[in-house]
PDB file of C-alpha atoms in Angstrom:
ATOM      1  CA  MET A   1      34.210 -72.873 -45.779  1.00  0.00           C
ATOM      2  CA  LYS A   2      33.261 -69.221 -45.435  1.00  0.00           C
ATOM      3  CA  ILE A   3      29.529 -68.641 -45.454  1.00  0.00           C
ATOM      4  CA  ALA A   4      27.564 -65.527 -45.283  1.00  0.00           C
ATOM      5  CA  PHE A   5      23.885 -64.871 -44.246  1.00  0.00           C
ATOM      6  CA  VAL A   6      22.413 -61.707 -45.845  1.00  0.00           C
ATOM      7  CA  GLY A   7      19.023 -60.235 -46.371  1.00  0.00           C
ATOM      8  CA  LYS A   8      16.801 -57.167 -45.744  1.00  0.00           C
ATOM      9  CA  GLY A   9      16.460 -56.039 -42.106  1.00  0.00           C
ATOM     10  CA  GLY A  10      14.002 -58.214 -40.409  1.00  0.00           C
ATOM     11  CA  SER A  11      14.054 -61.187 -42.863  1.00  0.00           C
ATOM     12  CA  GLY A  12      15.259 -63.482 -40.127  1.00  0.00           C
ATOM     13  CA  LYS A  13      18.910 -63.891 -41.250  1.00  0.00           C
ATOM     14  CA  THR A  14      20.321 -63.615 -37.781  1.00  0.00           C
ATOM     15  CA  THR A  15      17.831 -66.346 -36.631  1.00  0.00           C
ATOM     16  CA  LEU A  16      18.737 -68.732 -39.566  1.00  0.00           C
ATOM     17  CA  SER A  17      22.460 -68.033 -39.182  1.00  0.00           C
ATOM     18  CA  SER A  18      22.278 -69.096 -35.526  1.00  0.00           C
ATOM     19  CA  LEU A  19      20.322 -72.138 -36.406  1.00  0.00           C
ATOM     20  CA  PHE A  20      22.928 -73.160 -39.084  1.00  0.00           C
ATOM     21  CA  VAL A  21      25.592 -72.525 -36.494  1.00  0.00           C
ATOM     22  CA  ARG A  22      23.710 -74.914 -33.965  1.00  0.00           C
ATOM     23  CA  ARG A  23      23.383 -77.502 -36.562  1.00  0.00           C
ATOM     24  CA  LEU A  24      27.063 -77.449 -37.337  1.00  0.00           C
ATOM     25  CA  ALA A  25      27.923 -77.760 -33.710  1.00  0.00           C
ATOM     26  CA  ALA A  26      25.346 -80.481 -33.141  1.00  0.00           C
ATOM     27  CA  HIS A  27      27.274 -82.590 -35.792  1.00  0.00           C
ATOM     28  CA  GLY A  28      30.648 -81.952 -34.134  1.00  0.00           C
ATOM     29  CA  THR A  29      31.712 -79.461 -37.076  1.00  0.00           C
ATOM     30  CA  PRO A  30      34.514 -76.914 -36.194  1.00  0.00           C
ATOM     31  CA  VAL A  31      32.831 -73.466 -36.399  1.00  0.00           C
ATOM     32  CA  ILE A  32      33.357 -69.752 -35.810  1.00  0.00           C
ATOM     33  CA  ALA A  33      30.361 -67.402 -35.897  1.00  0.00           C
ATOM     34  CA  VAL A  34      30.802 -63.735 -36.615  1.00  0.00           C
ATOM     35  CA  ASP A  35      28.169 -61.086 -35.907  1.00  0.00           C
ATOM     36  CA  ALA A  36      28.803 -58.302 -38.619  1.00  0.00           C
ATOM     37  CA  ASP A  37      25.438 -56.767 -38.489  1.00  0.00           C
ATOM     38  CA  ILE A  38      24.949 -53.090 -37.163  1.00  0.00           C
ATOM     39  CA  ASN A  39      22.257 -54.627 -34.871  1.00  0.00           C
ATOM     40  CA  GLN A  40      24.282 -57.114 -32.811  1.00  0.00           C
ATOM     41  CA  HIS A  41      21.813 -60.082 -31.954  1.00  0.00           C
ATOM     42  CA  LEU A  42      23.791 -63.143 -32.989  1.00  0.00           C
ATOM     43  CA  GLY A  43      24.920 -63.799 -29.536  1.00  0.00           C
ATOM     44  CA  VAL A  44      21.663 -63.832 -27.986  1.00  0.00           C
ATOM     45  CA  ALA A  45      20.387 -66.102 -30.741  1.00  0.00           C
ATOM     46  CA  LEU A  46      22.831 -68.508 -29.827  1.00  0.00           C
ATOM     47  CA  GLY A  47      21.834 -68.632 -26.232  1.00  0.00           C
ATOM     48  CA  LEU A  48      23.731 -65.837 -24.451  1.00  0.00           C
ATOM     49  CA  ASP A  49      21.797 -63.403 -22.116  1.00  0.00           C
ATOM     50  CA  GLU A  50      21.719 -59.813 -23.040  1.00  0.00           C
ATOM     51  CA  ALA A  51      24.207 -58.894 -20.456  1.00  0.00           C
ATOM     52  CA  GLU A  52      26.656 -61.606 -21.881  1.00  0.00           C
ATOM     53  CA  ALA A  53      26.084 -60.429 -25.511  1.00  0.00           C
ATOM     54  CA  ALA A  54      26.863 -56.897 -24.430  1.00  0.00           C
ATOM     55  CA  GLU A  55      30.013 -57.897 -23.146  1.00  0.00           C
ATOM     56  CA  LEU A  56      31.589 -59.467 -26.263  1.00  0.00           C
ATOM     57  CA  PRO A  57      34.741 -58.013 -27.318  1.00  0.00           C
ATOM     58  CA  SER A  58      34.447 -55.665 -30.171  1.00  0.00           C
ATOM     59  CA  MET A  59      36.758 -56.706 -33.096  1.00  0.00           C
ATOM     60  CA  GLY A  60      36.662 -52.956 -34.309  1.00  0.00           C
ATOM     61  CA  GLY A  61      37.843 -51.781 -30.886  1.00  0.00           C
ATOM     62  CA  ARG A  62      40.863 -54.296 -31.211  1.00  0.00           C
ATOM     63  CA  LEU A  63      41.865 -53.351 -34.655  1.00  0.00           C
ATOM     64  CA  PRO A  64      45.301 -52.319 -33.883  1.00  0.00           C
ATOM     65  CA  LEU A  65      46.020 -55.712 -32.194  1.00  0.00           C
ATOM     66  CA  ILE A  66      44.795 -57.588 -35.072  1.00  0.00           C
ATOM     67  CA  LYS A  67      46.759 -55.545 -37.454  1.00  0.00           C
ATOM     68  CA  GLU A  68      49.926 -56.037 -35.581  1.00  0.00           C
ATOM     69  CA  TYR A  69      49.411 -59.667 -35.285  1.00  0.00           C
ATOM     70  CA  LEU A  70      48.535 -60.304 -38.960  1.00  0.00           C
ATOM     71  CA  ARG A  71      51.378 -58.139 -40.187  1.00  0.00           C
ATOM     72  CA  GLY A  72      53.823 -60.611 -38.965  1.00  0.00           C
ATOM     73  CA  ALA A  73      57.140 -60.384 -40.734  1.00  0.00           C
ATOM     74  CA  ASN A  74      55.682 -59.090 -43.965  1.00  0.00           C
ATOM     75  CA  PRO A  75      58.415 -56.721 -45.407  1.00  0.00           C
ATOM     76  CA  ARG A  76      55.807 -55.102 -47.626  1.00  0.00           C
ATOM     77  CA  ILE A  77      53.893 -53.739 -44.650  1.00  0.00           C
ATOM     78  CA  THR A  78      56.107 -51.273 -42.862  1.00  0.00           C
ATOM     79  CA  SER A  79      53.811 -50.764 -39.972  1.00  0.00           C
ATOM     80  CA  ALA A  80      50.346 -51.862 -38.514  1.00  0.00           C
ATOM     81  CA  GLU A  81      49.396 -48.162 -39.051  1.00  0.00           C
ATOM     82  CA  THR A  82      49.633 -48.680 -42.801  1.00  0.00           C
ATOM     83  CA  MET A  83      47.214 -51.556 -42.946  1.00  0.00           C
ATOM     84  CA  ILE A  84      43.604 -50.892 -44.030  1.00  0.00           C
ATOM     85  CA  LYS A  85      40.742 -53.263 -44.200  1.00  0.00           C
ATOM     86  CA  THR A  86      41.592 -54.628 -47.553  1.00  0.00           C
ATOM     87  CA  THR A  87      45.320 -55.066 -47.032  1.00  0.00           C
ATOM     88  CA  PRO A  88      46.008 -58.550 -48.474  1.00  0.00           C
ATOM     89  CA  PRO A  89      48.475 -61.088 -46.789  1.00  0.00           C
ATOM     90  CA  GLY A  90      51.804 -61.858 -48.431  1.00  0.00           C
ATOM     91  CA  GLU A  91      54.926 -63.767 -47.685  1.00  0.00           C
ATOM     92  CA  GLY A  92      55.659 -63.414 -43.905  1.00  0.00           C
ATOM     93  CA  SER A  93      52.100 -62.462 -42.983  1.00  0.00           C
ATOM     94  CA  ARG A  94      50.602 -64.490 -40.171  1.00  0.00           C
ATOM     95  CA  LEU A  95      47.398 -66.460 -41.322  1.00  0.00           C
ATOM     96  CA  LEU A  96      44.506 -67.725 -39.222  1.00  0.00           C
ATOM     97  CA  ARG A  97      42.999 -71.015 -38.978  1.00  0.00           C
ATOM     98  CA  ILE A  98      39.496 -72.103 -37.855  1.00  0.00           C
ATOM     99  CA  THR A  99      40.649 -74.493 -35.003  1.00  0.00           C
ATOM    100  CA  GLU A 100      43.952 -72.946 -33.809  1.00  0.00           C
ATOM    101  CA  ASP A 101      44.526 -70.601 -30.626  1.00  0.00           C
ATOM    102  CA  ASN A 102      45.959 -67.160 -31.510  1.00  0.00           C
ATOM    103  CA  PRO A 103      46.221 -63.676 -30.034  1.00  0.00           C
ATOM    104  CA  VAL A 104      43.325 -62.472 -32.212  1.00  0.00           C
ATOM    105  CA  TYR A 105      40.893 -65.262 -30.861  1.00  0.00           C
ATOM    106  CA  ASP A 106      42.320 -64.604 -27.286  1.00  0.00           C
ATOM    107  CA  ALA A 107      41.384 -60.790 -27.648  1.00  0.00           C
ATOM    108  CA  CYS A 108      38.204 -61.145 -29.700  1.00  0.00           C
ATOM    109  CA  ALA A 109      36.572 -64.404 -29.393  1.00  0.00           C
ATOM    110  CA  ARG A 110      34.263 -65.849 -26.704  1.00  0.00           C
ATOM    111  CA  THR A 111      33.535 -69.499 -26.425  1.00  0.00           C
ATOM    112  CA  VAL A 112      29.674 -70.215 -26.632  1.00  0.00           C
ATOM    113  CA  PRO A 113      28.720 -73.810 -25.496  1.00  0.00           C
ATOM    114  CA  LEU A 114      26.046 -75.404 -27.723  1.00  0.00           C
ATOM    115  CA  GLU A 115      24.944 -78.977 -28.041  1.00  0.00           C
ATOM    116  CA  GLY A 116      27.510 -81.046 -29.641  1.00  0.00           C
ATOM    117  CA  GLY A 117      30.429 -78.843 -29.087  1.00  0.00           C
ATOM    118  CA  ASP A 118      31.586 -75.385 -28.458  1.00  0.00           C
ATOM    119  CA  VAL A 119      31.795 -72.419 -30.879  1.00  0.00           C
ATOM    120  CA  ARG A 120      33.817 -69.389 -31.044  1.00  0.00           C
ATOM    121  CA  LEU A 121      31.849 -66.232 -31.401  1.00  0.00           C
ATOM    122  CA  LEU A 122      33.276 -62.968 -32.501  1.00  0.00           C
ATOM    123  CA  ALA A 123      31.523 -59.550 -33.059  1.00  0.00           C
ATOM    124  CA  THR A 124      32.328 -56.277 -34.828  1.00  0.00           C
ATOM    125  CA  GLY A 125      30.831 -54.389 -31.945  1.00  0.00           C
ATOM    126  CA  PRO A 126      28.078 -51.852 -31.813  1.00  0.00           C
ATOM    127  CA  PHE A 127      28.079 -48.240 -32.386  1.00  0.00           C
ATOM    128  CA  THR A 128      29.528 -46.318 -29.297  1.00  0.00           C
ATOM    129  CA  GLU A 129      28.594 -42.874 -28.086  1.00  0.00           C
ATOM    130  CA  SER A 130      31.802 -41.677 -29.598  1.00  0.00           C
ATOM    131  CA  ASP A 131      30.820 -43.072 -32.968  1.00  0.00           C
ATOM    132  CA  LEU A 132      27.427 -41.345 -33.442  1.00  0.00           C
ATOM    133  CA  GLY A 133      27.382 -38.610 -35.973  1.00  0.00           C
ATOM    134  CA  VAL A 134      31.021 -39.146 -36.887  1.00  0.00           C
ATOM    135  CA  ALA A 135      31.711 -42.738 -37.847  1.00  0.00           C
ATOM    136  CA  CYS A 136      30.448 -45.234 -40.519  1.00  0.00           C
ATOM    137  CA  TYR A 137      29.571 -48.745 -39.321  1.00  0.00           C
ATOM    138  CA  HIS A 138      31.759 -50.092 -42.298  1.00  0.00           C
ATOM    139  CA  SER A 139      34.717 -48.874 -40.174  1.00  0.00           C
ATOM    140  CA  LYS A 140      33.865 -51.481 -37.806  1.00  0.00           C
ATOM    141  CA  VAL A 141      33.028 -54.242 -40.296  1.00  0.00           C
ATOM    142  CA  GLY A 142      36.434 -53.550 -41.831  1.00  0.00           C
ATOM    143  CA  ALA A 143      38.040 -55.705 -38.933  1.00  0.00           C
ATOM    144  CA  VAL A 144      35.936 -58.722 -40.349  1.00  0.00           C
ATOM    145  CA  GLU A 145      37.109 -58.099 -43.922  1.00  0.00           C
ATOM    146  CA  LEU A 146      40.883 -57.949 -42.789  1.00  0.00           C
ATOM    147  CA  PHE A 147      40.192 -61.146 -40.715  1.00  0.00           C
ATOM    148  CA  LEU A 148      38.656 -62.858 -43.734  1.00  0.00           C
ATOM    149  CA  ASN A 149      41.585 -61.775 -46.060  1.00  0.00           C
ATOM    150  CA  HIS A 150      44.077 -63.667 -43.755  1.00  0.00           C
ATOM    151  CA  LEU A 151      41.900 -66.891 -42.940  1.00  0.00           C
ATOM    152  CA  VAL A 152      42.964 -70.162 -44.348  1.00  0.00           C
ATOM    153  CA  ASP A 153      40.081 -72.669 -43.871  1.00  0.00           C
ATOM    154  CA  GLY A 154      39.259 -75.985 -45.385  1.00  0.00           C
ATOM    155  CA  ARG A 155      36.373 -78.388 -46.056  1.00  0.00           C
ATOM    156  CA  GLY A 156      34.672 -79.627 -43.085  1.00  0.00           C
ATOM    157  CA  GLU A 157      35.265 -76.366 -40.999  1.00  0.00           C
ATOM    158  CA  PHE A 158      33.097 -73.438 -40.987  1.00  0.00           C
ATOM    159  CA  LEU A 159      33.126 -69.680 -40.553  1.00  0.00           C
ATOM    160  CA  VAL A 160      29.436 -68.299 -40.623  1.00  0.00           C
ATOM    161  CA  VAL A 161      29.061 -64.520 -40.834  1.00  0.00           C
ATOM    162  CA  ASP A 162      25.680 -62.747 -40.120  1.00  0.00           C
ATOM    163  CA  MET A 163      26.156 -59.719 -42.394  1.00  0.00           C
ATOM    164  CA  THR A 164      24.744 -56.274 -42.444  1.00  0.00           C
ATOM    165  CA  ALA A 165      21.389 -55.705 -43.849  1.00  0.00           C
ATOM    166  CA  GLY A 166      20.272 -55.254 -47.441  1.00  0.00           C
ATOM    167  CA  SER A 167      22.947 -54.132 -50.054  1.00  0.00           C
ATOM    168  CA  ASP A 168      25.129 -52.541 -47.366  1.00  0.00           C
ATOM    169  CA  SER A 169      27.481 -55.650 -47.918  1.00  0.00           C
ATOM    170  CA  PHE A 170      28.430 -53.992 -51.119  1.00  0.00           C
ATOM    171  CA  ALA A 171      30.141 -50.969 -49.331  1.00  0.00           C
ATOM    172  CA  SER A 172      33.318 -53.176 -49.358  1.00  0.00           C
ATOM    173  CA  GLY A 173      34.792 -56.108 -51.085  1.00  0.00           C
ATOM    174  CA  MET A 174      33.893 -58.403 -48.213  1.00  0.00           C
ATOM    175  CA  PHE A 175      30.984 -59.780 -50.423  1.00  0.00           C
ATOM    176  CA  THR A 176      33.308 -61.715 -52.459  1.00  0.00           C
ATOM    177  CA  ARG A 177      35.043 -63.523 -49.407  1.00  0.00           C
ATOM    178  CA  PHE A 178      32.566 -66.267 -49.193  1.00  0.00           C
ATOM    179  CA  ASP A 179      32.215 -69.609 -50.678  1.00  0.00           C
ATOM    180  CA  MET A 180      28.508 -69.608 -50.349  1.00  0.00           C
ATOM    181  CA  THR A 181      26.034 -66.585 -49.742  1.00  0.00           C
ATOM    182  CA  PHE A 182      22.576 -67.552 -48.365  1.00  0.00           C
ATOM    183  CA  LEU A 183      20.264 -64.634 -48.991  1.00  0.00           C
ATOM    184  CA  VAL A 184      17.218 -64.835 -46.550  1.00  0.00           C
ATOM    185  CA  ALA A 185      14.070 -63.656 -48.277  1.00  0.00           C
ATOM    186  CA  GLU A 186      10.653 -63.180 -46.979  1.00  0.00           C
ATOM    187  CA  PRO A 187       7.641 -63.848 -49.446  1.00  0.00           C
ATOM    188  CA  THR A 188       7.275 -60.084 -50.011  1.00  0.00           C
ATOM    189  CA  ARG A 189       8.059 -57.552 -52.579  1.00  0.00           C
ATOM    190  CA  LYS A 190      10.723 -55.958 -50.370  1.00  0.00           C
ATOM    191  CA  GLY A 191      12.135 -59.431 -49.605  1.00  0.00           C
ATOM    192  CA  VAL A 192      12.641 -60.296 -53.124  1.00  0.00           C
ATOM    193  CA  ALA A 193      13.723 -56.721 -54.212  1.00  0.00           C
ATOM    194  CA  VAL A 194      16.831 -57.275 -52.036  1.00  0.00           C
ATOM    195  CA  TYR A 195      17.614 -60.454 -53.604  1.00  0.00           C
ATOM    196  CA  ARG A 196      17.354 -58.946 -57.194  1.00  0.00           C
ATOM    197  CA  GLN A 197      19.505 -56.061 -56.076  1.00  0.00           C
ATOM    198  CA  TYR A 198      22.095 -58.378 -54.615  1.00  0.00           C
ATOM    199  CA  LYS A 199      22.213 -60.662 -57.561  1.00  0.00           C
ATOM    200  CA  GLU A 200      22.663 -57.680 -60.063  1.00  0.00           C
ATOM    201  CA  TYR A 201      25.497 -56.248 -57.811  1.00  0.00           C
ATOM    202  CA  ALA A 202      27.183 -59.675 -57.635  1.00  0.00           C
ATOM    203  CA  ARG A 203      26.727 -60.532 -61.310  1.00  0.00           C
ATOM    204  CA  ASP A 204      30.258 -59.956 -62.344  1.00  0.00           C
ATOM    205  CA  PHE A 205      32.130 -61.343 -59.352  1.00  0.00           C
ATOM    206  CA  GLY A 206      31.280 -65.127 -59.543  1.00  0.00           C
ATOM    207  CA  ILE A 207      29.305 -64.965 -56.331  1.00  0.00           C
ATOM    208  CA  ALA A 208      27.735 -68.325 -55.224  1.00  0.00           C
ATOM    209  CA  LEU A 209      24.194 -67.016 -54.227  1.00  0.00           C
ATOM    210  CA  LYS A 210      21.228 -69.099 -53.090  1.00  0.00           C
ATOM    211  CA  VAL A 211      17.818 -67.756 -51.706  1.00  0.00           C
ATOM    212  CA  VAL A 212      16.619 -69.175 -48.436  1.00  0.00           C
ATOM    213  CA  GLY A 213      12.835 -68.541 -47.935  1.00  0.00           C
ATOM    214  CA  ASN A 214      11.794 -67.595 -44.627  1.00  0.00           C
ATOM    215  CA  LYS A 215       8.551 -66.927 -42.812  1.00  0.00           C
ATOM    216  CA  VAL A 216       6.806 -69.126 -45.495  1.00  0.00           C
ATOM    217  CA  GLN A 217       3.237 -69.637 -44.426  1.00  0.00           C
ATOM    218  CA  GLY A 218       1.821 -71.868 -47.321  1.00  0.00           C
ATOM    219  CA  PRO A 219       2.003 -72.876 -51.028  1.00  0.00           C
ATOM    220  CA  ASP A 220       1.137 -69.299 -52.027  1.00  0.00           C
ATOM    221  CA  ASP A 221       4.201 -67.953 -50.387  1.00  0.00           C
ATOM    222  CA  LEU A 222       6.458 -70.566 -51.614  1.00  0.00           C
ATOM    223  CA  GLU A 223       5.120 -70.015 -55.256  1.00  0.00           C
ATOM    224  CA  PHE A 224       5.769 -66.268 -55.042  1.00  0.00           C
ATOM    225  CA  LEU A 225       9.537 -66.952 -53.951  1.00  0.00           C
ATOM    226  CA  GLN A 226       9.655 -69.539 -56.686  1.00  0.00           C
ATOM    227  CA  ASP A 227       8.575 -67.080 -59.288  1.00  0.00           C
ATOM    228  CA  ALA A 228      10.944 -64.475 -58.013  1.00  0.00           C
ATOM    229  CA  ALA A 229      14.119 -66.426 -57.489  1.00  0.00           C
ATOM    230  CA  GLY A 230      13.714 -69.594 -59.775  1.00  0.00           C
ATOM    231  CA  ASP A 231      16.528 -71.884 -59.502  1.00  0.00           C
ATOM    232  CA  ASP A 232      18.270 -69.809 -56.948  1.00  0.00           C
ATOM    233  CA  LEU A 233      15.619 -70.670 -54.296  1.00  0.00           C
ATOM    234  CA  LEU A 234      17.257 -73.473 -52.363  1.00  0.00           C
ATOM    235  CA  VAL A 235      14.858 -74.150 -49.441  1.00  0.00           C
ATOM    236  CA  ALA A 236      12.245 -72.517 -47.250  1.00  0.00           C
ATOM    237  CA  PHE A 237      11.492 -72.219 -43.690  1.00  0.00           C
ATOM    238  CA  GLY A 238       8.092 -71.748 -42.035  1.00  0.00           C
ATOM    239  CA  HIS A 239       6.835 -71.078 -38.558  1.00  0.00           C
ATOM    240  CA  SER A 240       8.818 -72.653 -35.842  1.00  0.00           C
ATOM    241  CA  ASP A 241       7.609 -73.190 -32.310  1.00  0.00           C
ATOM    242  CA  TRP A 242      11.119 -74.018 -31.258  1.00  0.00           C
ATOM    243  CA  VAL A 243      12.235 -70.514 -32.740  1.00  0.00           C
ATOM    244  CA  ARG A 244       9.381 -68.684 -31.091  1.00  0.00           C
ATOM    245  CA  ALA A 245      10.441 -70.307 -27.643  1.00  0.00           C
ATOM    246  CA  LEU A 246      13.971 -69.136 -28.209  1.00  0.00           C
ATOM    247  CA  GLU A 247      12.797 -65.633 -28.887  1.00  0.00           C
ATOM    248  CA  LYS A 248      10.917 -65.678 -25.589  1.00  0.00           C
ATOM    249  CA  GLY A 249      14.243 -66.410 -23.705  1.00  0.00           C
ATOM    250  CA  ARG A 250      13.983 -70.161 -23.539  1.00  0.00           C
ATOM    251  CA  THR A 251      16.407 -72.702 -25.229  1.00  0.00           C
ATOM    252  CA  PRO A 252      14.778 -75.912 -25.945  1.00  0.00           C
ATOM    253  CA  PRO A 253      16.963 -78.825 -26.879  1.00  0.00           C
ATOM    254  CA  PHE A 254      18.181 -78.542 -30.434  1.00  0.00           C
ATOM    255  CA  ALA A 255      16.930 -82.082 -31.191  1.00  0.00           C
ATOM    256  CA  GLU A 256      13.395 -80.789 -30.620  1.00  0.00           C
ATOM    257  CA  LEU A 257      13.681 -78.408 -33.568  1.00  0.00           C
ATOM    258  CA  GLU A 258      10.934 -79.053 -36.030  1.00  0.00           C
ATOM    259  CA  GLU A 259      11.719 -81.985 -38.438  1.00  0.00           C
ATOM    260  CA  ALA A 260      11.003 -79.913 -41.578  1.00  0.00           C
ATOM    261  CA  ASP A 261      13.541 -77.166 -40.378  1.00  0.00           C
ATOM    262  CA  ARG A 262      16.198 -79.708 -39.532  1.00  0.00           C
ATOM    263  CA  ALA A 263      15.859 -81.007 -42.981  1.00  0.00           C
ATOM    264  CA  ALA A 264      16.115 -77.602 -44.386  1.00  0.00           C
ATOM    265  CA  LEU A 265      19.384 -77.003 -42.412  1.00  0.00           C
ATOM    266  CA  ASP A 266      20.647 -80.093 -44.090  1.00  0.00           C
ATOM    267  CA  VAL A 267      20.055 -78.806 -47.425  1.00  0.00           C
ATOM    268  CA  LEU A 268      21.980 -75.654 -46.496  1.00  0.00           C
ATOM    269  CA  HIS A 269      24.760 -77.754 -45.238  1.00  0.00           C
ATOM    270  CA  ALA A 270      24.839 -79.748 -48.430  1.00  0.00           C
ATOM    271  CA  ALA A 271      24.810 -76.714 -50.520  1.00  0.00           C
ATOM    272  CA  ALA A 272      27.654 -75.170 -48.698  1.00  0.00           C
ATOM    273  CA  ASP A 273      29.871 -78.247 -49.005  1.00  0.00           C
ATOM    274  CA  ALA A 274      29.115 -78.533 -52.567  1.00  0.00           C
ATOM    275  CA  ALA A 275      30.452 -74.962 -53.271  1.00  0.00           C
ATOM    276  CA  TYR A 276      33.772 -76.050 -51.890  1.00  0.00           C
ATOM    277  CA  ALA A 277      34.372 -77.749 -55.151  1.00  0.00           C
ATOM    278  CA  HIS A 278      34.258 -74.602 -56.961  1.00  0.00           C
ATOM    279  CA  ARG A 279      36.794 -72.706 -54.710  1.00  0.00           C
ATOM    280  CA  ASP A 280      39.259 -70.757 -56.805  1.00  0.00           C
ATOM    281  CA  PRO A 281      42.098 -69.512 -54.611  1.00  0.00           C
ATOM    282  CA  GLU A 282      43.703 -67.551 -57.411  1.00  0.00           C
ATOM    283  CA  ARG A 283      40.422 -65.731 -58.305  1.00  0.00           C
ATOM    284  CA  TYR A 284      39.910 -65.134 -54.442  1.00  0.00           C
ATOM    285  CA  MET A 285      43.444 -63.309 -54.312  1.00  0.00           C
ATOM    286  CA  ARG A 286      42.827 -61.462 -57.454  1.00  0.00           C
ATOM    287  CA  GLN A 287      39.443 -59.957 -56.134  1.00  0.00           C
ATOM    288  CA  MET A 288      41.274 -59.183 -52.801  1.00  0.00           C
ATOM    289  CA  ILE A 289      43.760 -57.286 -54.565  1.00  0.00           C
ATOM    290  CA  HIS A 290      41.245 -55.600 -56.777  1.00  0.00           C
ATOM    291  CA  PHE A 291      39.467 -53.996 -53.959  1.00  0.00           C
ATOM    292  CA  HIS A 292      42.548 -53.239 -52.075  1.00  0.00           C
ATOM    293  CA  LEU A 293      43.915 -51.292 -54.980  1.00  0.00           C
ATOM    294  CA  ARG A 294      40.586 -49.414 -55.278  1.00  0.00           C
ATOM    295  CA  ASN A 295      40.634 -48.472 -51.699  1.00  0.00           C
ATOM    296  CA  ALA A 296      44.203 -47.495 -51.655  1.00  0.00           C
ATOM    297  CA  GLU A 297      43.516 -45.108 -54.705  1.00  0.00           C
ATOM    298  CA  SER A 298      40.192 -43.826 -53.229  1.00  0.00           C
ATOM    299  CA  TRP A 299      41.352 -42.981 -49.590  1.00  0.00           C
ATOM    300  CA  GLY A 300      43.888 -45.328 -48.169  1.00  0.00           C
ATOM    301  CA  ASN A 301      47.115 -43.792 -49.604  1.00  0.00           C
ATOM    302  CA  ALA A 302      45.967 -40.348 -48.572  1.00  0.00           C
ATOM    303  CA  ARG A 303      44.919 -41.540 -44.941  1.00  0.00           C
ATOM    304  CA  THR A 304      48.053 -43.468 -44.142  1.00  0.00           C
ATOM    305  CA  GLY A 305      50.578 -41.309 -46.246  1.00  0.00           C
ATOM    306  CA  ALA A 306      51.828 -44.545 -47.888  1.00  0.00           C
ATOM    307  CA  ASP A 307      51.765 -46.216 -51.404  1.00  0.00           C
ATOM    308  CA  LEU A 308      49.449 -49.216 -50.428  1.00  0.00           C
ATOM    309  CA  ALA A 309      49.740 -50.742 -53.780  1.00  0.00           C
ATOM    310  CA  ALA A 310      53.224 -51.769 -52.701  1.00  0.00           C
ATOM    311  CA  GLN A 311      51.726 -54.072 -50.179  1.00  0.00           C
ATOM    312  CA  VAL A 312      50.562 -56.505 -52.729  1.00  0.00           C
ATOM    313  CA  ASP A 313      52.690 -59.577 -52.973  1.00  0.00           C
ATOM    314  CA  PRO A 314      52.127 -60.606 -56.648  1.00  0.00           C
ATOM    315  CA  GLY A 315      53.264 -64.272 -55.986  1.00  0.00           C
ATOM    316  CA  PHE A 316      51.315 -65.054 -52.972  1.00  0.00           C
ATOM    317  CA  VAL A 317      48.090 -67.028 -52.941  1.00  0.00           C
ATOM    318  CA  LEU A 318      46.232 -67.581 -49.686  1.00  0.00           C
ATOM    319  CA  GLY A 319      46.428 -71.140 -48.529  1.00  0.00           C
ATOM    320  CA  ALA A 320      49.330 -71.949 -50.741  1.00  0.00           C
ATOM    321  CA  ALA A 321      51.856 -70.621 -48.147  1.00  0.00           C
ATOM    322  CA  PRO A 322      53.121 -72.138 -44.933  1.00  0.00           C
ATOM    323  CA  GLN A 323      52.200 -70.591 -41.639  1.00  0.00           C
ATOM    324  CA  PRO A 324      54.998 -68.363 -40.219  1.00  0.00           C
ATOM    325  CA  ALA A 325      56.407 -69.470 -36.893  1.00  0.00           C
TER     326      ALA A 325
END
């Protein structure tokens, strides 16, 4: 299951994505967490101290290794240098799985111990001094998109991505890579404006989108979100002393999280699990190829000096092919 948490900056999406990861780990569910936000805070939200979080490997900084591994023996990809963020897998490509060990995880992932079990944490990496003024953050997020394009996952195992804020997710095709997108919205005009914009952009792509209210302080706040989101509003979170303690650098036992919040996390898990029944691997590949061809024509062919349309394997469907040795 591939799950995204999106929302405007400051809405609490990192906090809620970390709670969801903790909930999965507490139930013994295999889970990988990915920090794809320009503000890299997921590691701290999962209990790392600031120094440990700062030492997380950067997926963007290890992109050549990722490309070389994923390319495998795919004859349509002549070199790792011709791979771009949207390059789709094909016959001979190496695929990734949630619970396996592989060179990509060895280089990019760190194990975070949580109650119930360990999780793997990956991060795009923050801006560096050499990036300032010359690079776009989406060049780093591209490593996550390539990762998602090659990930084979099943029911009962999860990839949870803390995404970039607002509508920045639409700067690439990555918004189509998820079985469920949880949009975290505060009960404010700005909070619901991001929801409306996201739903409008996603309308033609079959995106499973649910609104998760946050910082809801009473019936008036809840009614505001219900009026704005209607049936898309799945559940709402209010004030949490447990979360406030975490934000102060303490980590209370997860079992002490307020009962209402634990019940809300159960609702998220059930909604994500239900989305699996609507998974369409062929549509997933069509959308992957659609965005790859657009990127190839727009900039990829010129940058690589290759015809990137030739990378498309028309008979390949992700998850339907065996893992190469």
